[in-house]
Amino acid sequence: MASKTIALFDVDGTLTAPRKKATVEMLAFMQQLRKTVTVGIVGGSDLVKIAEQLGDGLINNYDYVFAENGLVAYKAGELLAVQSLKVHLGDDKLKTFINYVLHYVADLDIPIKRGTFVEFRNGMLNVSPIGRNCSQEERDEFEKYDLATGVRKKFVEALRERFADYGLTYSIGGQISFDVFPQGWDKTYCLQFLEEFQTVYFFGDKTYEGGNDFEIFSSARTIGHTVTSPDDTMVKCAEIFQLS
């Protein structure tokens, strides 16, 4: 199975609690799994943030690591490819988009705001109405508020309408933010690097339409599995890959 099959994993909600570090049990489980099947990580965050959650030596501890949905791709510890949002869109369009986002945030009436409302990554923008500098407690409270009021969903709808001609995709993920990237640059982007594999399993938690796992979960190229927690991930993998 191992030579023709790969198991791909989302990070937040799949291997770890949102923005928290993986448990020792999970890290050991993933290394055990690698003895049975090729293992890849595909996250929306940049490489530094994924490493904060999955530990030092990330790119050497997994067969494939796809940061920013695969826009920064590693295989066996070596860089495969890098894609750039700045080159793709150009500075004029980026400036117009970011200015609109900051004006929208300024006019947004929510209980609290902190800092870093737009994070520029290599292949995407991450937009947070509350600001990424908030504490974990504030993250948890905003998540509840967002579920009740749809702050992020309404923000995305406004951007879709205003920038319909930009060819952008919006993907709500994690607790406090959403990603913005060109169409086709969702997590399915990483699949181009996996043509040698006949079977691609994917495990993720936000597999519903609009979630940042939806496109790869529903792709004809993958066998998608929805998980509800890191513990659920281990249970499902143990069953599928017949781990003792």
PDB file of C-alpha atoms in Angstrom:
ATOM      1  CA  MET A   1       0.000   0.000   0.000  1.00  0.00           C
ATOM      2  CA  ALA A   2       2.725   2.457   1.012  1.00  0.00           C
ATOM      3  CA  SER A   3       4.309   2.992  -2.404  1.00  0.00           C
ATOM      4  CA  LYS A   4       1.060   3.807  -4.224  1.00  0.00           C
ATOM      5  CA  THR A   5      -0.967   5.407  -1.451  1.00  0.00           C
ATOM      6  CA  ILE A   6      -0.583   8.646   0.489  1.00  0.00           C
ATOM      7  CA  ALA A   7      -2.515   9.947   3.478  1.00  0.00           C
ATOM      8  CA  LEU A   8      -2.852  13.729   3.604  1.00  0.00           C
ATOM      9  CA  PHE A   9      -3.783  15.575   6.775  1.00  0.00           C
ATOM     10  CA  ASP A  10      -5.108  19.023   7.572  1.00  0.00           C
ATOM     11  CA  VAL A  11      -3.592  20.515  10.749  1.00  0.00           C
ATOM     12  CA  ASP A  12      -6.057  22.547  12.892  1.00  0.00           C
ATOM     13  CA  GLY A  13      -8.874  20.384  14.212  1.00  0.00           C
ATOM     14  CA  THR A  14      -7.397  17.291  12.567  1.00  0.00           C
ATOM     15  CA  LEU A  15      -3.937  16.766  14.055  1.00  0.00           C
ATOM     16  CA  THR A  16      -4.160  19.459  16.734  1.00  0.00           C
ATOM     17  CA  ALA A  17      -6.701  21.550  18.572  1.00  0.00           C
ATOM     18  CA  PRO A  18      -6.976  24.912  16.745  1.00  0.00           C
ATOM     19  CA  ARG A  19      -3.613  26.737  16.834  1.00  0.00           C
ATOM     20  CA  LYS A  20      -2.342  24.466  19.589  1.00  0.00           C
ATOM     21  CA  LYS A  21       0.539  22.018  19.582  1.00  0.00           C
ATOM     22  CA  ALA A  22       0.054  18.386  18.686  1.00  0.00           C
ATOM     23  CA  THR A  23       0.107  16.007  21.620  1.00  0.00           C
ATOM     24  CA  VAL A  24       2.995  13.603  22.145  1.00  0.00           C
ATOM     25  CA  GLU A  25       0.545  10.789  21.439  1.00  0.00           C
ATOM     26  CA  MET A  26      -0.427  12.266  18.070  1.00  0.00           C
ATOM     27  CA  LEU A  27       3.173  12.875  16.992  1.00  0.00           C
ATOM     28  CA  ALA A  28       4.071   9.275  17.859  1.00  0.00           C
ATOM     29  CA  PHE A  29       0.982   8.010  16.035  1.00  0.00           C
ATOM     30  CA  MET A  30       1.930   9.868  12.849  1.00  0.00           C
ATOM     31  CA  GLN A  31       5.403   8.356  12.866  1.00  0.00           C
ATOM     32  CA  GLN A  32       3.885   4.913  13.372  1.00  0.00           C
ATOM     33  CA  LEU A  33       1.557   5.595  10.425  1.00  0.00           C
ATOM     34  CA  ARG A  34       4.534   6.463   8.191  1.00  0.00           C
ATOM     35  CA  LYS A  35       5.712   2.868   8.526  1.00  0.00           C
ATOM     36  CA  THR A  36       2.514   1.787   6.751  1.00  0.00           C
ATOM     37  CA  VAL A  37       1.760   4.590   4.291  1.00  0.00           C
ATOM     38  CA  THR A  38       3.300   7.743   2.840  1.00  0.00           C
ATOM     39  CA  VAL A  39       2.190  10.730   4.924  1.00  0.00           C
ATOM     40  CA  GLY A  40       1.706  14.360   3.904  1.00  0.00           C
ATOM     41  CA  ILE A  41       0.655  17.503   5.740  1.00  0.00           C
ATOM     42  CA  VAL A  42      -1.383  20.195   3.974  1.00  0.00           C
ATOM     43  CA  GLY A  43      -2.176  23.371   5.911  1.00  0.00           C
ATOM     44  CA  GLY A  44      -3.344  26.849   5.068  1.00  0.00           C
ATOM     45  CA  SER A  45      -0.845  28.467   7.430  1.00  0.00           C
ATOM     46  CA  ASP A  46       2.747  29.266   6.559  1.00  0.00           C
ATOM     47  CA  LEU A  47       5.549  26.844   7.353  1.00  0.00           C
ATOM     48  CA  VAL A  48       6.552  28.608  10.577  1.00  0.00           C
ATOM     49  CA  LYS A  49       3.057  28.341  12.069  1.00  0.00           C
ATOM     50  CA  ILE A  50       2.662  24.691  11.074  1.00  0.00           C
ATOM     51  CA  ALA A  51       6.046  23.917  12.656  1.00  0.00           C
ATOM     52  CA  GLU A  52       4.914  25.616  15.868  1.00  0.00           C
ATOM     53  CA  GLN A  53       2.115  23.072  16.040  1.00  0.00           C
ATOM     54  CA  LEU A  54       3.787  19.925  14.722  1.00  0.00           C
ATOM     55  CA  GLY A  55       7.284  20.468  16.069  1.00  0.00           C
ATOM     56  CA  ASP A  56      10.831  21.152  14.975  1.00  0.00           C
ATOM     57  CA  GLY A  57      12.116  19.166  12.038  1.00  0.00           C
ATOM     58  CA  LEU A  58       8.695  19.319  10.394  1.00  0.00           C
ATOM     59  CA  ILE A  59       9.856  19.005   6.775  1.00  0.00           C
ATOM     60  CA  ASN A  60      11.988  15.982   7.659  1.00  0.00           C
ATOM     61  CA  ASN A  61       9.411  14.262   9.852  1.00  0.00           C
ATOM     62  CA  TYR A  62       6.865  13.824   7.054  1.00  0.00           C
ATOM     63  CA  ASP A  63       7.198  12.674   3.466  1.00  0.00           C
ATOM     64  CA  TYR A  64       5.449  15.755   2.090  1.00  0.00           C
ATOM     65  CA  VAL A  65       4.710  19.103   3.717  1.00  0.00           C
ATOM     66  CA  PHE A  66       2.458  21.564   1.922  1.00  0.00           C
ATOM     67  CA  ALA A  67       2.296  24.980   3.584  1.00  0.00           C
ATOM     68  CA  GLU A  68      -0.167  27.622   2.382  1.00  0.00           C
ATOM     69  CA  ASN A  69      -2.215  24.894   0.635  1.00  0.00           C
ATOM     70  CA  GLY A  70       0.850  23.644  -1.246  1.00  0.00           C
ATOM     71  CA  LEU A  71       1.993  27.004  -2.575  1.00  0.00           C
ATOM     72  CA  VAL A  72       5.138  26.245  -0.586  1.00  0.00           C
ATOM     73  CA  ALA A  73       5.824  22.540  -1.127  1.00  0.00           C
ATOM     74  CA  TYR A  74       8.414  20.196   0.391  1.00  0.00           C
ATOM     75  CA  LYS A  75       9.211  16.569  -0.384  1.00  0.00           C
ATOM     76  CA  ALA A  76      11.585  14.537   1.792  1.00  0.00           C
ATOM     77  CA  GLY A  77      12.898  17.717   3.388  1.00  0.00           C
ATOM     78  CA  GLU A  78      13.658  19.439   0.068  1.00  0.00           C
ATOM     79  CA  LEU A  79      11.831  22.447  -1.386  1.00  0.00           C
ATOM     80  CA  LEU A  80       9.747  21.447  -4.413  1.00  0.00           C
ATOM     81  CA  ALA A  81       8.085  24.682  -5.470  1.00  0.00           C
ATOM     82  CA  VAL A  82       6.982  28.163  -4.373  1.00  0.00           C
ATOM     83  CA  GLN A  83       4.137  30.244  -5.811  1.00  0.00           C
ATOM     84  CA  SER A  84       3.715  33.994  -5.211  1.00  0.00           C
ATOM     85  CA  LEU A  85       0.481  35.935  -4.727  1.00  0.00           C
ATOM     86  CA  LYS A  86       2.336  39.224  -5.261  1.00  0.00           C
ATOM     87  CA  VAL A  87       3.519  38.167  -8.710  1.00  0.00           C
ATOM     88  CA  HIS A  88       0.139  36.723  -9.631  1.00  0.00           C
ATOM     89  CA  LEU A  89      -2.040  39.715  -8.661  1.00  0.00           C
ATOM     90  CA  GLY A  90       0.394  42.610  -8.810  1.00  0.00           C
ATOM     91  CA  ASP A  91       0.888  45.342  -6.239  1.00  0.00           C
ATOM     92  CA  ASP A  92      -1.855  47.656  -7.524  1.00  0.00           C
ATOM     93  CA  LYS A  93      -4.603  45.065  -7.084  1.00  0.00           C
ATOM     94  CA  LEU A  94      -3.174  43.932  -3.765  1.00  0.00           C
ATOM     95  CA  LYS A  95      -3.143  47.485  -2.424  1.00  0.00           C
ATOM     96  CA  THR A  96      -6.725  48.108  -3.515  1.00  0.00           C
ATOM     97  CA  PHE A  97      -7.888  44.876  -1.915  1.00  0.00           C
ATOM     98  CA  ILE A  98      -6.036  45.404   1.371  1.00  0.00           C
ATOM     99  CA  ASN A  99      -7.256  49.007   1.641  1.00  0.00           C
ATOM    100  CA  TYR A 100     -10.846  47.808   1.284  1.00  0.00           C
ATOM    101  CA  VAL A 101     -10.325  45.118   3.943  1.00  0.00           C
ATOM    102  CA  LEU A 102      -8.890  47.608   6.425  1.00  0.00           C
ATOM    103  CA  HIS A 103     -11.760  50.059   5.843  1.00  0.00           C
ATOM    104  CA  TYR A 104     -14.258  47.222   6.348  1.00  0.00           C
ATOM    105  CA  VAL A 105     -12.588  46.190   9.613  1.00  0.00           C
ATOM    106  CA  ALA A 106     -12.547  49.809  10.804  1.00  0.00           C
ATOM    107  CA  ASP A 107     -16.318  50.049  10.315  1.00  0.00           C
ATOM    108  CA  LEU A 108     -17.023  46.629  11.801  1.00  0.00           C
ATOM    109  CA  ASP A 109     -18.819  46.674  15.149  1.00  0.00           C
ATOM    110  CA  ILE A 110     -17.689  43.608  17.081  1.00  0.00           C
ATOM    111  CA  PRO A 111     -17.037  43.209  20.853  1.00  0.00           C
ATOM    112  CA  ILE A 112     -13.231  43.511  20.666  1.00  0.00           C
ATOM    113  CA  LYS A 113     -10.452  44.125  18.151  1.00  0.00           C
ATOM    114  CA  ARG A 114      -6.752  43.544  18.552  1.00  0.00           C
ATOM    115  CA  GLY A 115      -4.055  43.774  15.867  1.00  0.00           C
ATOM    116  CA  THR A 116      -2.835  42.181  12.608  1.00  0.00           C
ATOM    117  CA  PHE A 117      -6.069  42.177  10.659  1.00  0.00           C
ATOM    118  CA  VAL A 118      -4.338  41.256   7.378  1.00  0.00           C
ATOM    119  CA  GLU A 119      -1.436  38.837   7.231  1.00  0.00           C
ATOM    120  CA  PHE A 120       0.420  38.702   3.920  1.00  0.00           C
ATOM    121  CA  ARG A 121       1.679  35.207   3.162  1.00  0.00           C
ATOM    122  CA  ASN A 122       3.595  33.953   0.186  1.00  0.00           C
ATOM    123  CA  GLY A 123       0.571  32.605  -1.624  1.00  0.00           C
ATOM    124  CA  MET A 124      -2.433  34.096   0.138  1.00  0.00           C
ATOM    125  CA  LEU A 125      -3.826  36.764   2.424  1.00  0.00           C
ATOM    126  CA  ASN A 126      -5.210  35.832   5.827  1.00  0.00           C
ATOM    127  CA  VAL A 127      -7.916  38.212   7.051  1.00  0.00           C
ATOM    128  CA  SER A 128      -9.020  38.327  10.679  1.00  0.00           C
ATOM    129  CA  PRO A 129     -11.865  40.632  11.813  1.00  0.00           C
ATOM    130  CA  ILE A 130     -10.702  40.477  15.439  1.00  0.00           C
ATOM    131  CA  GLY A 131      -6.989  40.523  14.600  1.00  0.00           C
ATOM    132  CA  ARG A 132      -4.495  37.685  14.889  1.00  0.00           C
ATOM    133  CA  ASN A 133      -2.873  39.195  18.007  1.00  0.00           C
ATOM    134  CA  CYS A 134      -5.779  38.157  20.213  1.00  0.00           C
ATOM    135  CA  SER A 135      -5.302  35.682  23.066  1.00  0.00           C
ATOM    136  CA  GLN A 136      -6.517  32.087  22.980  1.00  0.00           C
ATOM    137  CA  GLU A 137      -9.395  33.002  25.284  1.00  0.00           C
ATOM    138  CA  GLU A 138     -10.367  35.833  22.927  1.00  0.00           C
ATOM    139  CA  ARG A 139     -10.121  33.421  19.969  1.00  0.00           C
ATOM    140  CA  ASP A 140     -12.543  31.059  21.676  1.00  0.00           C
ATOM    141  CA  GLU A 141     -14.993  33.870  22.440  1.00  0.00           C
ATOM    142  CA  PHE A 142     -14.820  35.252  18.904  1.00  0.00           C
ATOM    143  CA  GLU A 143     -15.452  31.809  17.437  1.00  0.00           C
ATOM    144  CA  LYS A 144     -18.696  31.588  19.432  1.00  0.00           C
ATOM    145  CA  TYR A 145     -19.652  35.132  18.428  1.00  0.00           C
ATOM    146  CA  ASP A 146     -18.925  34.412  14.768  1.00  0.00           C
ATOM    147  CA  LEU A 147     -21.013  31.239  14.807  1.00  0.00           C
ATOM    148  CA  ALA A 148     -23.940  33.246  16.179  1.00  0.00           C
ATOM    149  CA  THR A 149     -23.599  36.341  13.956  1.00  0.00           C
ATOM    150  CA  GLY A 150     -21.784  35.216  10.790  1.00  0.00           C
ATOM    151  CA  VAL A 151     -19.177  37.991  10.881  1.00  0.00           C
ATOM    152  CA  ARG A 152     -16.714  36.175   8.647  1.00  0.00           C
ATOM    153  CA  LYS A 153     -19.380  34.929   6.246  1.00  0.00           C
ATOM    154  CA  LYS A 154     -20.744  38.450   5.726  1.00  0.00           C
ATOM    155  CA  PHE A 155     -17.205  39.821   5.283  1.00  0.00           C
ATOM    156  CA  VAL A 156     -16.517  37.232   2.583  1.00  0.00           C
ATOM    157  CA  GLU A 157     -19.793  38.022   0.820  1.00  0.00           C
ATOM    158  CA  ALA A 158     -18.870  41.712   0.694  1.00  0.00           C
ATOM    159  CA  LEU A 159     -15.441  40.919  -0.754  1.00  0.00           C
ATOM    160  CA  ARG A 160     -16.868  38.534  -3.351  1.00  0.00           C
ATOM    161  CA  GLU A 161     -19.200  41.264  -4.572  1.00  0.00           C
ATOM    162  CA  ARG A 162     -16.627  44.079  -4.569  1.00  0.00           C
ATOM    163  CA  PHE A 163     -13.791  42.078  -6.172  1.00  0.00           C
ATOM    164  CA  ALA A 164     -15.731  39.769  -8.470  1.00  0.00           C
ATOM    165  CA  ASP A 165     -13.287  40.432 -11.309  1.00  0.00           C
ATOM    166  CA  TYR A 166     -10.170  39.472  -9.302  1.00  0.00           C
ATOM    167  CA  GLY A 167     -10.666  35.706  -9.626  1.00  0.00           C
ATOM    168  CA  LEU A 168     -10.275  35.069  -5.906  1.00  0.00           C
ATOM    169  CA  THR A 169     -11.397  32.257  -3.609  1.00  0.00           C
ATOM    170  CA  TYR A 170     -12.341  32.803   0.040  1.00  0.00           C
ATOM    171  CA  SER A 171     -11.977  30.016   2.553  1.00  0.00           C
ATOM    172  CA  ILE A 172     -13.103  30.221   6.178  1.00  0.00           C
ATOM    173  CA  GLY A 173     -10.872  28.200   8.489  1.00  0.00           C
ATOM    174  CA  GLY A 174      -9.688  28.066  12.076  1.00  0.00           C
ATOM    175  CA  GLN A 175     -11.401  30.185  14.708  1.00  0.00           C
ATOM    176  CA  ILE A 176     -10.834  33.825  13.783  1.00  0.00           C
ATOM    177  CA  SER A 177      -9.956  34.313  10.120  1.00  0.00           C
ATOM    178  CA  PHE A 178     -10.381  33.413   6.478  1.00  0.00           C
ATOM    179  CA  ASP A 179      -7.910  32.937   3.632  1.00  0.00           C
ATOM    180  CA  VAL A 180      -7.966  34.741   0.302  1.00  0.00           C
ATOM    181  CA  PHE A 181      -6.175  33.311  -2.731  1.00  0.00           C
ATOM    182  CA  PRO A 182      -6.551  32.970  -6.511  1.00  0.00           C
ATOM    183  CA  GLN A 183      -9.043  30.419  -7.798  1.00  0.00           C
ATOM    184  CA  GLY A 184      -7.448  26.988  -7.918  1.00  0.00           C
ATOM    185  CA  TRP A 185      -5.020  27.808  -5.118  1.00  0.00           C
ATOM    186  CA  ASP A 186      -7.063  25.939  -2.476  1.00  0.00           C
ATOM    187  CA  LYS A 187      -5.742  22.700  -0.964  1.00  0.00           C
ATOM    188  CA  THR A 188      -6.251  20.848  -4.248  1.00  0.00           C
ATOM    189  CA  TYR A 189      -3.223  22.831  -5.455  1.00  0.00           C
ATOM    190  CA  CYS A 190      -0.960  20.321  -3.674  1.00  0.00           C
ATOM    191  CA  LEU A 191      -2.344  17.383  -5.669  1.00  0.00           C
ATOM    192  CA  GLN A 192      -0.234  18.299  -8.709  1.00  0.00           C
ATOM    193  CA  PHE A 193       2.810  17.129  -6.748  1.00  0.00           C
ATOM    194  CA  LEU A 194       1.273  13.711  -6.015  1.00  0.00           C
ATOM    195  CA  GLU A 195       0.731  12.275  -9.482  1.00  0.00           C
ATOM    196  CA  GLU A 196       2.776   9.160  -8.654  1.00  0.00           C
ATOM    197  CA  PHE A 197       0.148   8.068  -6.119  1.00  0.00           C
ATOM    198  CA  GLN A 198      -2.827   6.033  -7.253  1.00  0.00           C
ATOM    199  CA  THR A 199      -4.755   6.569  -4.012  1.00  0.00           C
ATOM    200  CA  VAL A 200      -4.851   9.804  -2.017  1.00  0.00           C
ATOM    201  CA  TYR A 201      -6.633   9.786   1.323  1.00  0.00           C
ATOM    202  CA  PHE A 202      -7.467  13.143   2.883  1.00  0.00           C
ATOM    203  CA  PHE A 203      -8.440  13.798   6.504  1.00  0.00           C
ATOM    204  CA  GLY A 204      -9.861  17.160   7.556  1.00  0.00           C
ATOM    205  CA  ASP A 205     -12.429  18.783   9.823  1.00  0.00           C
ATOM    206  CA  LYS A 206     -13.751  21.721   7.777  1.00  0.00           C
ATOM    207  CA  THR A 207     -14.993  19.651   4.869  1.00  0.00           C
ATOM    208  CA  TYR A 208     -18.321  21.463   4.443  1.00  0.00           C
ATOM    209  CA  GLU A 209     -18.847  23.876   1.532  1.00  0.00           C
ATOM    210  CA  GLY A 210     -17.034  27.119   2.375  1.00  0.00           C
ATOM    211  CA  GLY A 211     -14.660  25.355   4.756  1.00  0.00           C
ATOM    212  CA  ASN A 212     -10.987  25.305   3.862  1.00  0.00           C
ATOM    213  CA  ASP A 213     -10.955  21.510   3.447  1.00  0.00           C
ATOM    214  CA  PHE A 214     -13.978  21.330   1.151  1.00  0.00           C
ATOM    215  CA  GLU A 215     -12.295  21.414  -2.266  1.00  0.00           C
ATOM    216  CA  ILE A 216      -9.720  18.719  -1.561  1.00  0.00           C
ATOM    217  CA  PHE A 217     -12.215  16.631   0.421  1.00  0.00           C
ATOM    218  CA  SER A 218     -14.679  16.621  -2.482  1.00  0.00           C
ATOM    219  CA  SER A 219     -12.078  16.267  -5.244  1.00  0.00           C
ATOM    220  CA  ALA A 220     -12.432  13.232  -7.517  1.00  0.00           C
ATOM    221  CA  ARG A 221      -8.703  12.696  -6.931  1.00  0.00           C
ATOM    222  CA  THR A 222      -9.084  12.013  -3.194  1.00  0.00           C
ATOM    223  CA  ILE A 223     -10.880   9.713  -0.784  1.00  0.00           C
ATOM    224  CA  GLY A 224     -12.071  12.257   1.760  1.00  0.00           C
ATOM    225  CA  HIS A 225     -12.728  11.600   5.442  1.00  0.00           C
ATOM    226  CA  THR A 226     -14.300  14.107   7.812  1.00  0.00           C
ATOM    227  CA  VAL A 227     -12.898  14.065  11.341  1.00  0.00           C
ATOM    228  CA  THR A 228     -14.167  15.824  14.448  1.00  0.00           C
ATOM    229  CA  SER A 229     -10.980  15.957  16.533  1.00  0.00           C
ATOM    230  CA  PRO A 230      -7.389  14.686  16.680  1.00  0.00           C
ATOM    231  CA  ASP A 231      -8.607  11.643  18.621  1.00  0.00           C
ATOM    232  CA  ASP A 232     -11.139  10.910  15.882  1.00  0.00           C
ATOM    233  CA  THR A 233      -8.343  11.194  13.306  1.00  0.00           C
ATOM    234  CA  MET A 234      -6.333   8.512  15.093  1.00  0.00           C
ATOM    235  CA  VAL A 235      -9.351   6.216  15.381  1.00  0.00           C
ATOM    236  CA  LYS A 236     -10.244   6.521  11.695  1.00  0.00           C
ATOM    237  CA  CYS A 237      -6.648   6.066  10.527  1.00  0.00           C
ATOM    238  CA  ALA A 238      -6.161   3.016  12.737  1.00  0.00           C
ATOM    239  CA  GLU A 239      -9.232   1.437  11.144  1.00  0.00           C
ATOM    240  CA  ILE A 240      -8.400   2.342   7.536  1.00  0.00           C
ATOM    241  CA  PHE A 241      -4.708   1.456   7.664  1.00  0.00           C
ATOM    242  CA  GLN A 242      -5.164  -1.485  10.038  1.00  0.00           C
ATOM    243  CA  LEU A 243      -2.815  -0.238  12.743  1.00  0.00           C
ATOM    244  CA  SER A 244      -2.615  -2.305  15.893  1.00  0.00           C
TER     245      SER A 244
END
